[in-house]
PDB file of C-alpha atoms and ligand atoms in Angstrom:
ATOM      1  CA  MET A   9     -26.502  -1.339 -16.535  1.00  0.00           C
ATOM      2  CA  VAL A  10     -23.737   1.095 -15.956  1.00  0.00           C
ATOM      3  CA  GLU A  11     -22.366   3.139 -18.829  1.00  0.00           C
ATOM      4  CA  GLY A  12     -18.629   2.785 -19.334  1.00  0.00           C
ATOM      5  CA  SER A  13     -16.476   5.869 -19.858  1.00  0.00           C
ATOM      6  CA  ASN A  14     -16.400   6.837 -23.531  1.00  0.00           C
ATOM      7  CA  ASP A  15     -13.390   6.684 -25.857  1.00  0.00           C
ATOM      8  CA  MET A  16     -12.764  10.409 -25.697  1.00  0.00           C
ATOM      9  CA  ASP A  17     -12.486  10.232 -21.909  1.00  0.00           C
ATOM     10  CA  ARG A  18     -10.158   7.263 -22.103  1.00  0.00           C
ATOM     11  CA  SER A  19      -7.797   9.041 -24.449  1.00  0.00           C
ATOM     12  CA  LEU A  20      -7.894  12.202 -22.302  1.00  0.00           C
ATOM     13  CA  PHE A  21      -7.231  10.180 -19.149  1.00  0.00           C
ATOM     14  CA  SER A  22      -4.292   8.431 -20.837  1.00  0.00           C
ATOM     15  CA  ARG A  23      -2.796  11.722 -21.988  1.00  0.00           C
ATOM     16  CA  VAL A  24      -3.143  13.220 -18.525  1.00  0.00           C
ATOM     17  CA  ASP A  25      -1.543  10.091 -17.057  1.00  0.00           C
ATOM     18  CA  GLU A  26       1.388  10.614 -19.445  1.00  0.00           C
ATOM     19  CA  TYR A  27       1.573  14.300 -18.481  1.00  0.00           C
ATOM     20  CA  ILE A  28       1.864  13.346 -14.816  1.00  0.00           C
ATOM     21  CA  LYS A  29       4.402  10.620 -15.560  1.00  0.00           C
ATOM     22  CA  GLU A  30       6.635  13.033 -17.488  1.00  0.00           C
ATOM     23  CA  ARG A  31       6.786  15.301 -14.448  1.00  0.00           C
ATOM     24  CA  VAL A  32       6.793  13.046 -11.387  1.00  0.00           C
ATOM     25  CA  GLY A  33       6.987   9.523 -12.785  1.00  0.00           C
ATOM     26  CA  ASN A  34      10.581   8.644 -11.846  1.00  0.00           C
ATOM     27  CA  GLU A  35      10.450   5.570 -14.057  1.00  0.00           C
ATOM     28  CA  ASP A  36      13.920   4.226 -14.835  1.00  0.00           C
ATOM     29  CA  GLU A  37      15.076   1.748 -17.479  1.00  0.00           C
ATOM     30  CA  ILE A  38      14.406  -1.265 -15.223  1.00  0.00           C
ATOM     31  CA  LEU A  39      10.788  -0.247 -14.615  1.00  0.00           C
ATOM     32  CA  ARG A  40      10.287   0.400 -18.331  1.00  0.00           C
ATOM     33  CA  GLU A  41      11.660  -3.060 -19.129  1.00  0.00           C
ATOM     34  CA  VAL A  42       9.545  -4.725 -16.459  1.00  0.00           C
ATOM     35  CA  LYS A  43       6.414  -2.960 -17.714  1.00  0.00           C
ATOM     36  CA  GLU A  44       7.215  -4.277 -21.197  1.00  0.00           C
ATOM     37  CA  SER A  45       7.541  -7.795 -19.784  1.00  0.00           C
ATOM     38  CA  CYS A  46       3.959  -7.551 -18.467  1.00  0.00           C
ATOM     39  CA  ARG A  47       2.905  -8.118 -22.093  1.00  0.00           C
ATOM     40  CA  ARG A  48       4.259 -11.684 -21.706  1.00  0.00           C
ATOM     41  CA  SER A  49       2.211 -12.344 -18.543  1.00  0.00           C
ATOM     42  CA  SER A  50      -1.113 -14.168 -18.287  1.00  0.00           C
ATOM     43  CA  MET A  51      -2.850 -10.760 -17.873  1.00  0.00           C
ATOM     44  CA  PRO A  52      -0.962  -8.400 -20.183  1.00  0.00           C
ATOM     45  CA  HIS A  53      -2.702  -5.195 -19.085  1.00  0.00           C
ATOM     46  CA  ALA A  54      -3.466  -5.820 -15.438  1.00  0.00           C
ATOM     47  CA  GLU A  55      -0.331  -4.334 -13.862  1.00  0.00           C
ATOM     48  CA  VAL A  56      -0.746  -1.052 -12.005  1.00  0.00           C
ATOM     49  CA  SER A  57      -0.045   2.053 -14.065  1.00  0.00           C
ATOM     50  CA  SER A  58       3.283   3.793 -13.581  1.00  0.00           C
ATOM     51  CA  ASN A  59       1.688   6.647 -11.650  1.00  0.00           C
ATOM     52  CA  GLN A  60      -0.181   4.185  -9.448  1.00  0.00           C
ATOM     53  CA  GLY A  61       3.143   2.446  -8.748  1.00  0.00           C
ATOM     54  CA  LYS A  62       4.616   5.729  -7.597  1.00  0.00           C
ATOM     55  CA  PHE A  63       1.497   6.420  -5.514  1.00  0.00           C
ATOM     56  CA  LEU A  64       1.847   3.056  -3.737  1.00  0.00           C
ATOM     57  CA  GLN A  65       5.528   3.744  -3.128  1.00  0.00           C
ATOM     58  CA  ILE A  66       4.757   7.114  -1.522  1.00  0.00           C
ATOM     59  CA  LEU A  67       2.086   5.548   0.698  1.00  0.00           C
ATOM     60  CA  ALA A  68       4.533   2.847   1.822  1.00  0.00           C
ATOM     61  CA  ARG A  69       7.228   5.425   2.540  1.00  0.00           C
ATOM     62  CA  SER A  70       4.813   7.704   4.377  1.00  0.00           C
ATOM     63  CA  CYS A  71       4.011   4.977   6.880  1.00  0.00           C
ATOM     64  CA  GLY A  72       7.704   4.118   7.307  1.00  0.00           C
ATOM     65  CA  ALA A  73       7.085   0.586   6.069  1.00  0.00           C
ATOM     66  CA  ARG A  74       9.729  -2.000   6.917  1.00  0.00           C
ATOM     67  CA  ARG A  75       7.631  -5.064   6.140  1.00  0.00           C
ATOM     68  CA  ILE A  76       5.345  -5.198   3.090  1.00  0.00           C
ATOM     69  CA  LEU A  77       2.974  -7.940   1.910  1.00  0.00           C
ATOM     70  CA  GLU A  78       1.641  -8.103  -1.654  1.00  0.00           C
ATOM     71  CA  LEU A  79      -0.965 -10.525  -3.022  1.00  0.00           C
ATOM     72  CA  GLY A  80      -0.810 -10.794  -6.828  1.00  0.00           C
ATOM     73  CA  THR A  81       2.780 -10.215  -7.970  1.00  0.00           C
ATOM     74  CA  LEU A  82       1.961 -10.557 -11.658  1.00  0.00           C
ATOM     75  CA  VAL A  83       5.506  -9.997 -13.036  1.00  0.00           C
ATOM     76  CA  GLY A  84       6.733  -7.719 -10.259  1.00  0.00           C
ATOM     77  CA  PHE A  85       6.045  -4.195 -11.527  1.00  0.00           C
ATOM     78  CA  SER A  86       4.172  -2.958  -8.421  1.00  0.00           C
ATOM     79  CA  THR A  87       6.526  -5.130  -6.350  1.00  0.00           C
ATOM     80  CA  ILE A  88       9.519  -3.108  -7.541  1.00  0.00           C
ATOM     81  CA  TRP A  89       7.850   0.220  -6.793  1.00  0.00           C
ATOM     82  CA  LEU A  90       6.996  -1.020  -3.300  1.00  0.00           C
ATOM     83  CA  ALA A  91      10.332  -2.700  -2.580  1.00  0.00           C
ATOM     84  CA  ARG A  92      12.089   0.548  -3.435  1.00  0.00           C
ATOM     85  CA  ALA A  93      10.228   2.144  -0.523  1.00  0.00           C
ATOM     86  CA  LEU A  94      12.147  -0.141   1.861  1.00  0.00           C
ATOM     87  CA  ASP A  95      15.526   0.292   3.517  1.00  0.00           C
ATOM     88  CA  ALA A  96      18.134  -2.416   2.911  1.00  0.00           C
ATOM     89  CA  ASP A  97      16.981  -4.309   6.017  1.00  0.00           C
ATOM     90  CA  GLY A  98      13.304  -4.256   4.977  1.00  0.00           C
ATOM     91  CA  GLN A  99      11.339  -7.241   3.711  1.00  0.00           C
ATOM     92  CA  LEU A 100       8.622  -7.691   1.113  1.00  0.00           C
ATOM     93  CA  ILE A 101       6.723 -10.939   0.665  1.00  0.00           C
ATOM     94  CA  THR A 102       4.764 -11.236  -2.583  1.00  0.00           C
ATOM     95  CA  VAL A 103       2.530 -14.081  -3.752  1.00  0.00           C
ATOM     96  CA  GLU A 104       1.664 -15.173  -7.310  1.00  0.00           C
ATOM     97  CA  PHE A 105      -0.457 -18.140  -8.371  1.00  0.00           C
ATOM     98  CA  ASP A 106       0.505 -18.343 -12.063  1.00  0.00           C
ATOM     99  CA  ALA A 107       3.810 -20.205 -12.570  1.00  0.00           C
ATOM    100  CA  GLY A 108       4.758 -18.295 -15.731  1.00  0.00           C
ATOM    101  CA  ASN A 109       4.153 -14.911 -14.095  1.00  0.00           C
ATOM    102  CA  HIS A 110       6.090 -16.013 -11.009  1.00  0.00           C
ATOM    103  CA  ALA A 111       9.093 -17.048 -13.140  1.00  0.00           C
ATOM    104  CA  LEU A 112       9.049 -13.691 -14.950  1.00  0.00           C
ATOM    105  CA  ALA A 113       8.796 -11.883 -11.607  1.00  0.00           C
ATOM    106  CA  LEU A 114      11.856 -13.695 -10.235  1.00  0.00           C
ATOM    107  CA  GLU A 115      13.858 -12.646 -13.289  1.00  0.00           C
ATOM    108  CA  ASN A 116      12.600  -9.037 -13.038  1.00  0.00           C
ATOM    109  CA  LEU A 117      13.360  -8.768  -9.321  1.00  0.00           C
ATOM    110  CA  ARG A 118      16.875 -10.112  -9.890  1.00  0.00           C
ATOM    111  CA  LYS A 119      17.435  -7.575 -12.682  1.00  0.00           C
ATOM    112  CA  ALA A 120      16.186  -4.812 -10.380  1.00  0.00           C
ATOM    113  CA  GLY A 121      18.689  -5.874  -7.695  1.00  0.00           C
ATOM    114  CA  LEU A 122      15.890  -6.521  -5.206  1.00  0.00           C
ATOM    115  CA  ALA A 123      16.087 -10.294  -4.801  1.00  0.00           C
ATOM    116  CA  HIS A 124      17.630  -9.922  -1.324  1.00  0.00           C
ATOM    117  CA  ILE A 125      14.648  -8.046   0.144  1.00  0.00           C
ATOM    118  CA  VAL A 126      11.805  -9.608  -1.836  1.00  0.00           C
ATOM    119  CA  GLU A 127      10.597 -13.109  -1.112  1.00  0.00           C
ATOM    120  CA  ALA A 128       8.492 -14.035  -4.144  1.00  0.00           C
ATOM    121  CA  ARG A 129       6.307 -17.025  -3.323  1.00  0.00           C
ATOM    122  CA  HIS A 130       4.573 -19.174  -5.877  1.00  0.00           C
ATOM    123  CA  GLY A 131       1.192 -20.430  -4.676  1.00  0.00           C
ATOM    124  CA  LYS A 132      -2.380 -19.733  -3.709  1.00  0.00           C
ATOM    125  CA  ALA A 133      -2.699 -16.534  -1.714  1.00  0.00           C
ATOM    126  CA  LEU A 134      -5.193 -18.112   0.708  1.00  0.00           C
ATOM    127  CA  GLU A 135      -2.756 -20.906   1.532  1.00  0.00           C
ATOM    128  CA  VAL A 136       0.200 -18.570   1.921  1.00  0.00           C
ATOM    129  CA  LEU A 137      -1.861 -16.339   4.249  1.00  0.00           C
ATOM    130  CA  HIS A 138      -2.826 -19.325   6.410  1.00  0.00           C
ATOM    131  CA  ASP A 139       0.835 -20.402   6.524  1.00  0.00           C
ATOM    132  CA  LEU A 140       1.969 -16.924   7.552  1.00  0.00           C
ATOM    133  CA  ILE A 141      -0.662 -16.785  10.293  1.00  0.00           C
ATOM    134  CA  ALA A 142       0.246 -20.284  11.536  1.00  0.00           C
ATOM    135  CA  SER A 143       3.938 -19.364  11.668  1.00  0.00           C
ATOM    136  CA  ASN A 144       3.203 -16.291  13.822  1.00  0.00           C
ATOM    137  CA  CYS A 145       4.972 -14.036  11.375  1.00  0.00           C
ATOM    138  CA  PRO A 146       5.457 -10.455  12.615  1.00  0.00           C
ATOM    139  CA  PRO A 147       2.832  -7.949  11.421  1.00  0.00           C
ATOM    140  CA  PHE A 148       3.199  -6.122   8.114  1.00  0.00           C
ATOM    141  CA  ASP A 149       3.264  -2.328   7.932  1.00  0.00           C
ATOM    142  CA  PHE A 150       1.836  -2.072   4.414  1.00  0.00           C
ATOM    143  CA  ILE A 151      -0.322  -4.573   2.517  1.00  0.00           C
ATOM    144  CA  PHE A 152      -1.278  -4.393  -1.171  1.00  0.00           C
ATOM    145  CA  ILE A 153      -3.966  -6.750  -2.474  1.00  0.00           C
ATOM    146  CA  ASP A 154      -4.151  -7.072  -6.265  1.00  0.00           C
ATOM    147  CA  ALA A 155      -4.810 -10.798  -6.751  1.00  0.00           C
ATOM    148  CA  ASP A 156      -7.915 -12.595  -8.091  1.00  0.00           C
ATOM    149  CA  LYS A 157     -11.067 -10.662  -7.197  1.00  0.00           C
ATOM    150  CA  PRO A 158     -13.658 -13.256  -6.031  1.00  0.00           C
ATOM    151  CA  PRO A 159     -11.923 -13.906  -2.656  1.00  0.00           C
ATOM    152  CA  TYR A 160     -11.096 -10.237  -1.938  1.00  0.00           C
ATOM    153  CA  LEU A 161     -13.091 -10.191   1.315  1.00  0.00           C
ATOM    154  CA  ASP A 162     -11.443 -13.433   2.490  1.00  0.00           C
ATOM    155  CA  TYR A 163      -8.057 -11.891   1.731  1.00  0.00           C
ATOM    156  CA  LEU A 164      -8.923  -8.792   3.730  1.00  0.00           C
ATOM    157  CA  ARG A 165     -10.110 -10.791   6.740  1.00  0.00           C
ATOM    158  CA  LEU A 166      -6.887 -12.835   6.729  1.00  0.00           C
ATOM    159  CA  VAL A 167      -4.481  -9.932   6.233  1.00  0.00           C
ATOM    160  CA  LEU A 168      -6.109  -8.162   9.187  1.00  0.00           C
ATOM    161  CA  ARG A 169      -4.648 -11.006  11.258  1.00  0.00           C
ATOM    162  CA  LEU A 170      -1.203 -10.127   9.853  1.00  0.00           C
ATOM    163  CA  SER A 171      -1.468  -6.440  10.685  1.00  0.00           C
ATOM    164  CA  ARG A 172      -1.049  -4.091  13.645  1.00  0.00           C
ATOM    165  CA  PRO A 173      -2.777  -0.820  14.541  1.00  0.00           C
ATOM    166  CA  GLY A 174      -1.638   1.657  11.892  1.00  0.00           C
ATOM    167  CA  THR A 175      -0.993  -0.893   9.149  1.00  0.00           C
ATOM    168  CA  LEU A 176      -2.072   0.497   5.765  1.00  0.00           C
ATOM    169  CA  ILE A 177      -4.069  -1.837   3.515  1.00  0.00           C
ATOM    170  CA  VAL A 178      -4.720  -1.072  -0.175  1.00  0.00           C
ATOM    171  CA  LEU A 179      -6.909  -3.144  -2.517  1.00  0.00           C
ATOM    172  CA  ASP A 180      -6.836  -2.532  -6.273  1.00  0.00           C
ATOM    173  CA  ASN A 181      -9.750  -2.643  -8.732  1.00  0.00           C
ATOM    174  CA  VAL A 182     -12.721  -2.111  -6.441  1.00  0.00           C
ATOM    175  CA  ILE A 183     -14.790   0.056  -8.835  1.00  0.00           C
ATOM    176  CA  ARG A 184     -14.334  -1.767 -12.167  1.00  0.00           C
ATOM    177  CA  ASN A 185     -15.513   0.902 -14.583  1.00  0.00           C
ATOM    178  CA  GLY A 186     -18.511   1.510 -12.352  1.00  0.00           C
ATOM    179  CA  ALA A 187     -19.757  -2.070 -12.671  1.00  0.00           C
ATOM    180  CA  VAL A 188     -19.953  -2.244  -8.854  1.00  0.00           C
ATOM    181  CA  LEU A 189     -23.141  -0.143  -9.117  1.00  0.00           C
ATOM    182  CA  ASP A 190     -24.921  -3.008 -10.883  1.00  0.00           C
ATOM    183  CA  PRO A 191     -26.926  -5.009  -8.307  1.00  0.00           C
ATOM    184  CA  ASP A 192     -27.582  -7.732 -10.903  1.00  0.00           C
ATOM    185  CA  SER A 193     -24.016  -8.328 -11.988  1.00  0.00           C
ATOM    186  CA  ARG A 194     -23.085 -11.952 -12.569  1.00  0.00           C
ATOM    187  CA  ASP A 195     -19.400 -11.249 -13.098  1.00  0.00           C
ATOM    188  CA  GLU A 196     -17.583 -13.104 -10.304  1.00  0.00           C
ATOM    189  CA  ARG A 197     -14.938 -10.384 -10.159  1.00  0.00           C
ATOM    190  CA  VAL A 198     -17.575  -7.689  -9.691  1.00  0.00           C
ATOM    191  CA  LEU A 199     -19.398  -9.798  -7.097  1.00  0.00           C
ATOM    192  CA  GLY A 200     -16.111 -10.286  -5.232  1.00  0.00           C
ATOM    193  CA  VAL A 201     -15.366  -6.571  -4.969  1.00  0.00           C
ATOM    194  CA  GLN A 202     -19.003  -5.767  -4.160  1.00  0.00           C
ATOM    195  CA  ARG A 203     -18.804  -8.142  -1.167  1.00  0.00           C
ATOM    196  CA  LEU A 204     -15.623  -6.402  -0.105  1.00  0.00           C
ATOM    197  CA  ASN A 205     -16.951  -2.851  -0.543  1.00  0.00           C
ATOM    198  CA  ASP A 206     -20.162  -3.649   1.335  1.00  0.00           C
ATOM    199  CA  ALA A 207     -18.190  -5.119   4.239  1.00  0.00           C
ATOM    200  CA  LEU A 208     -16.007  -2.004   4.559  1.00  0.00           C
ATOM    201  CA  LYS A 209     -18.951  -0.009   5.896  1.00  0.00           C
ATOM    202  CA  ASP A 210     -19.025  -1.633   9.311  1.00  0.00           C
ATOM    203  CA  LEU A 211     -15.583  -3.140   9.532  1.00  0.00           C
ATOM    204  CA  PRO A 212     -14.535  -2.859  13.179  1.00  0.00           C
ATOM    205  CA  GLU A 213     -10.832  -3.508  12.582  1.00  0.00           C
ATOM    206  CA  ALA A 214      -9.991  -0.809  10.039  1.00  0.00           C
ATOM    207  CA  ASP A 215     -11.142   2.516   8.656  1.00  0.00           C
ATOM    208  CA  PHE A 216     -11.382   2.652   4.842  1.00  0.00           C
ATOM    209  CA  THR A 217     -11.952   5.045   2.018  1.00  0.00           C
ATOM    210  CA  ILE A 218     -12.174   4.312  -1.706  1.00  0.00           C
ATOM    211  CA  LEU A 219     -10.194   6.497  -4.083  1.00  0.00           C
ATOM    212  CA  PRO A 220     -11.554   6.449  -7.657  1.00  0.00           C
ATOM    213  CA  THR A 221      -8.770   6.155 -10.229  1.00  0.00           C
ATOM    214  CA  VAL A 222      -8.585   7.211 -13.880  1.00  0.00           C
ATOM    215  CA  GLY A 223      -5.636   7.122 -16.231  1.00  0.00           C
ATOM    216  CA  ASP A 224      -4.061   4.575 -18.547  1.00  0.00           C
ATOM    217  CA  LYS A 225      -6.317   1.841 -17.228  1.00  0.00           C
ATOM    218  CA  GLU A 226     -10.093   1.656 -17.133  1.00  0.00           C
ATOM    219  CA  PHE A 227     -11.981   3.798 -14.603  1.00  0.00           C
ATOM    220  CA  ASP A 228     -11.423   1.968 -11.349  1.00  0.00           C
ATOM    221  CA  GLY A 229     -10.627   2.563  -7.697  1.00  0.00           C
ATOM    222  CA  MET A 230      -8.411   1.608  -4.801  1.00  0.00           C
ATOM    223  CA  ALA A 231      -9.735   0.876  -1.325  1.00  0.00           C
ATOM    224  CA  ILE A 232      -7.311   2.364   1.201  1.00  0.00           C
ATOM    225  CA  GLY A 233      -7.596   1.619   4.896  1.00  0.00           C
ATOM    226  CA  ILE A 234      -5.759   1.956   8.157  1.00  0.00           C
ATOM    227  CA  VAL A 235      -6.001  -0.646  10.904  1.00  0.00           C
ATOM    228  CA  ARG A 236      -7.546   0.824  14.055  1.00  0.00           C
ATOM    229  CA  LEU A 237      -6.262   0.691  17.598  1.00  0.00           C
ATOM    230  CA  ARG A 238      -7.603  -2.508  19.079  1.00  0.00           C
ATOM    231  CA  LYS A 239     -10.242  -2.021  21.729  1.00  0.00           C
ATOM    232  CA  ALA A 240      -9.365  -3.354  25.150  1.00  0.00           C
ATOM    233  CA  PRO A 241     -11.003  -6.785  25.659  1.00  0.00           C
TER     234      PRO A 241
HETATM  235  C1  LIG B  20      -7.932  -7.057 -13.769  1.00  0.00           C
HETATM  236  C2  LIG B  20      -7.162  -7.291 -12.661  1.00  0.00           C
HETATM  237  C3  LIG B  20      -6.370  -6.294 -12.155  1.00  0.00           C
HETATM  238  O1  LIG B  20      -5.634  -6.452 -11.032  1.00  0.00           O
HETATM  239  C4  LIG B  20      -6.344  -5.053 -12.779  1.00  0.00           C
HETATM  240  O2  LIG B  20      -5.589  -4.078 -12.206  1.00  0.00           O
HETATM  241  C5  LIG B  20      -7.082  -4.823 -13.910  1.00  0.00           C
HETATM  242  C6  LIG B  20      -7.888  -5.829 -14.408  1.00  0.00           C
HETATM  243  C7  LIG B  20      -8.847  -8.127 -14.264  1.00  0.00           C
HETATM  244  O3  LIG B  20      -9.072  -9.104 -13.536  1.00  0.00           O
HETATM  245  O4  LIG B  20      -9.358  -7.993 -15.351  1.00  0.00           O
HETATM  246 MG1  LIG B  21      -5.048  -4.575 -10.250  1.00  0.00          MG
END
């Protein structure tokens, strides 16, 4: 079994996270309120940390994103960070399965003044992805996957069909406090991200790295990839 990080580390990581946030966090009243509202969601501590939100926003801005796709809205905290990377004519589609979370997200996005550029869908991510593919929707520039973990590899395979060369794809929670090292894990969430991580090695469509993350949340990691130029047939 893998040892988890000890309590001293966790408190140090949290304090360093706070230190960073005080300097470059740019969290306004709306984001503070929305973070508070996460406590009323079905997964009260699963939202990205504030510094991770800013990190995602910078990634989206650095690739000049005009169209963003998010799987796993929760109550819209990461959605707001990402939507703020867009110009007024940009579009963000986000998908949430839990009805209560979706309702909270709609309220939060309205409060944040982002309802006009965010289309928050309520439903199963797999179904929404199939619908988007069937409707020939234009490719996304930036894709953030933070939904349920068991189908992570299915999500990746489908979003690749909604991408173009250069699209950035980020998947949250792919290290899980180091539990991915355990070859005997029976945790479906761990098994889901292990299948994903193993597939990244020889993925022809995109080039990935995994960035370990520490801070407010448990020791985890984000897989970050860029879709390759397609080879000529
Ligand atoms: C879990 C899910 C998340 O997206 C996250 O960031 C942290 C934890 C979870 O399934 O426990
Ligand atoms: Mg997450």
